[in-house]
């Protein structure tokens, strides 16, 4: 079973973003599995792709917020930055041979993403739909 599974309760009704969220859930699950396998090369590679994918996703989301002049953009971006900082910190720790506790790391990623989607992302999605957001 996947560690972290996307379901309809996470849907923003914004196809592109929902697809990206699903992918992030998958990458976090894969990361969890490789951390547990203690295959260092594999989990470092996955962490790199998680960072790369998250950055791309945040950029797409931020472009959408800018396009619709979302009033709480600043707060939203701050949450993204905090996440990026934390993930980079995890990477640094791993790169320097620090103690790796799989459940601590993936627990953080999982908690952050579900809270962020259910809180801040749903808030901007509601706003976008009120502004007449159309599928792009
Ligand atoms: Fe977001």
Short mmCIF file of C-alpha atoms and ligand atoms in Angstrom, two decimals:
data_model
loop_
_atom_site.label_atom_id
_atom_site.label_comp_id
_atom_site.label_asym_id
_atom_site.label_seq_id
_atom_site.Cartn_x
_atom_site.Cartn_y
_atom_site.Cartn_z
CA UNK A 1 0.00 0.00 0.00
CA UNK A 2 1.17 3.48 -0.77
CA UNK A 3 2.30 5.49 2.20
CA UNK A 4 0.42 8.59 1.15
CA UNK A 5 -2.55 8.40 -1.20
CA UNK A 6 -4.36 11.23 -2.89
CA UNK A 7 -8.15 11.02 -2.87
CA UNK A 8 -11.02 13.26 -3.96
CA UNK A 9 -11.15 14.98 -0.57
CA UNK A 10 -7.94 16.76 -1.63
CA UNK A 11 -9.38 17.96 -4.92
CA UNK A 12 -9.30 21.68 -5.70
CA UNK A 13 -11.23 21.19 -8.92
CA UNK A 14 -8.27 22.63 -10.73
CA UNK A 15 -7.03 19.79 -12.93
CA UNK A 16 -3.45 20.83 -13.42
CA UNK A 17 -2.87 21.47 -9.72
CA UNK A 18 -4.70 18.31 -8.64
CA UNK A 19 -2.51 16.28 -10.99
CA UNK A 20 0.61 17.86 -9.52
CA UNK A 21 -0.58 17.18 -5.98
CA UNK A 22 -1.17 13.51 -6.88
CA UNK A 23 2.35 13.33 -8.25
CA UNK A 24 3.76 14.89 -5.06
CA UNK A 25 1.92 12.27 -2.97
CA UNK A 26 3.49 9.57 -5.15
CA UNK A 27 6.98 10.98 -4.84
CA UNK A 28 6.63 11.23 -1.05
CA UNK A 29 5.46 7.60 -0.94
CA UNK A 30 8.39 6.47 -3.09
CA UNK A 31 10.74 8.46 -0.92
CA UNK A 32 9.32 6.78 2.17
CA UNK A 33 9.83 3.33 0.67
CA UNK A 34 13.41 3.97 -0.40
CA UNK A 35 14.27 5.51 2.98
CA UNK A 36 13.13 2.30 4.58
CA UNK A 37 15.19 0.23 2.17
CA UNK A 38 18.28 2.17 3.33
CA UNK A 39 19.35 2.52 -0.29
CA UNK A 40 21.12 5.83 0.14
CA UNK A 41 21.66 6.59 -3.55
CA UNK A 42 18.01 5.93 -4.29
CA UNK A 43 16.60 8.11 -1.55
CA UNK A 44 18.95 10.98 -2.26
CA UNK A 45 17.89 10.87 -5.92
CA UNK A 46 14.24 10.83 -4.89
CA UNK A 47 14.68 13.70 -2.49
CA UNK A 48 16.27 15.67 -5.34
CA UNK A 49 13.34 14.94 -7.61
CA UNK A 50 10.93 15.85 -4.83
CA UNK A 51 12.63 19.23 -4.42
CA UNK A 52 12.67 19.81 -8.16
CA UNK A 53 9.06 18.80 -8.57
CA UNK A 54 7.85 20.81 -5.57
CA UNK A 55 9.62 23.94 -6.84
CA UNK A 56 8.01 23.54 -10.27
CA UNK A 57 4.63 22.98 -8.67
CA UNK A 58 4.96 26.05 -6.43
CA UNK A 59 5.93 28.17 -9.43
CA UNK A 60 2.86 27.03 -11.34
CA UNK A 61 0.63 27.71 -8.36
CA UNK A 62 2.18 31.10 -7.76
CA UNK A 63 1.69 32.06 -11.42
CA UNK A 64 -1.97 31.16 -11.07
CA UNK A 65 -2.35 33.28 -7.91
CA UNK A 66 -0.66 36.22 -9.64
CA UNK A 67 -2.87 35.87 -12.70
CA UNK A 68 -6.01 36.13 -10.57
CA UNK A 69 -4.61 38.75 -8.18
CA UNK A 70 -5.19 36.51 -5.19
CA UNK A 71 -5.26 38.81 -2.12
CA UNK A 72 -3.47 36.38 0.24
CA UNK A 73 -0.62 35.60 -2.14
CA UNK A 74 2.06 36.82 0.26
CA UNK A 75 0.97 34.46 3.06
CA UNK A 76 0.66 31.61 0.61
CA UNK A 77 4.17 32.14 -0.72
CA UNK A 78 5.52 32.24 2.83
CA UNK A 79 4.16 28.74 3.41
CA UNK A 80 5.85 27.52 0.23
CA UNK A 81 9.14 29.07 1.34
CA UNK A 82 8.95 27.44 4.75
CA UNK A 83 8.44 24.07 3.11
CA UNK A 84 11.35 24.62 0.73
CA UNK A 85 13.62 25.64 3.61
CA UNK A 86 12.69 22.56 5.60
CA UNK A 87 13.24 20.20 2.67
CA UNK A 88 16.60 21.78 1.89
CA UNK A 89 17.55 21.40 5.54
CA UNK A 90 16.62 17.69 5.38
CA UNK A 91 18.74 17.33 2.25
CA UNK A 92 21.68 19.02 3.90
CA UNK A 93 21.39 16.72 6.88
CA UNK A 94 21.33 13.66 4.65
CA UNK A 95 24.23 14.94 2.52
CA UNK A 96 26.34 15.40 5.63
CA UNK A 97 25.64 11.91 6.87
CA UNK A 98 23.29 13.06 9.60
CA UNK A 99 20.87 10.78 11.33
CA UNK A 100 18.02 9.82 9.04
CA UNK A 101 14.73 8.96 10.69
CA UNK A 102 12.40 8.01 7.82
CA UNK A 103 9.13 8.48 9.71
CA UNK A 104 10.22 11.88 10.99
CA UNK A 105 11.04 13.18 7.52
CA UNK A 106 8.14 11.68 5.62
CA UNK A 107 5.79 12.45 8.50
CA UNK A 108 6.69 16.10 8.13
CA UNK A 109 6.21 16.06 4.33
CA UNK A 110 2.90 14.27 4.61
CA UNK A 111 1.55 16.53 7.38
CA UNK A 112 2.66 19.69 5.68
CA UNK A 113 1.20 18.81 2.31
CA UNK A 114 -2.17 17.62 3.60
CA UNK A 115 -2.56 20.66 5.86
CA UNK A 116 -1.45 23.01 3.11
CA UNK A 117 -3.86 21.55 0.54
CA UNK A 118 -6.79 21.37 2.93
CA UNK A 119 -6.14 24.86 4.29
CA UNK A 120 -4.35 27.39 2.12
CA UNK A 121 -4.79 25.70 -1.26
CA UNK A 122 -8.51 25.20 -0.80
CA UNK A 123 -8.78 28.84 0.20
CA UNK A 124 -7.21 30.10 -3.03
CA UNK A 125 -9.16 27.51 -5.06
CA UNK A 126 -12.42 28.88 -3.64
CA UNK A 127 -11.33 32.40 -4.56
CA UNK A 128 -10.32 31.37 -8.08
CA UNK A 129 -13.64 29.64 -8.68
CA UNK A 130 -15.46 32.73 -7.44
CA UNK A 131 -13.45 34.78 -9.93
CA UNK A 132 -14.69 32.55 -12.72
CA UNK A 133 -11.63 30.36 -13.03
CA UNK A 134 -11.73 28.34 -16.21
CA UNK A 135 -9.84 25.19 -17.03
CA UNK A 136 -6.63 26.16 -18.76
FE1 LIG B 1 0.23 25.99 -2.28
#
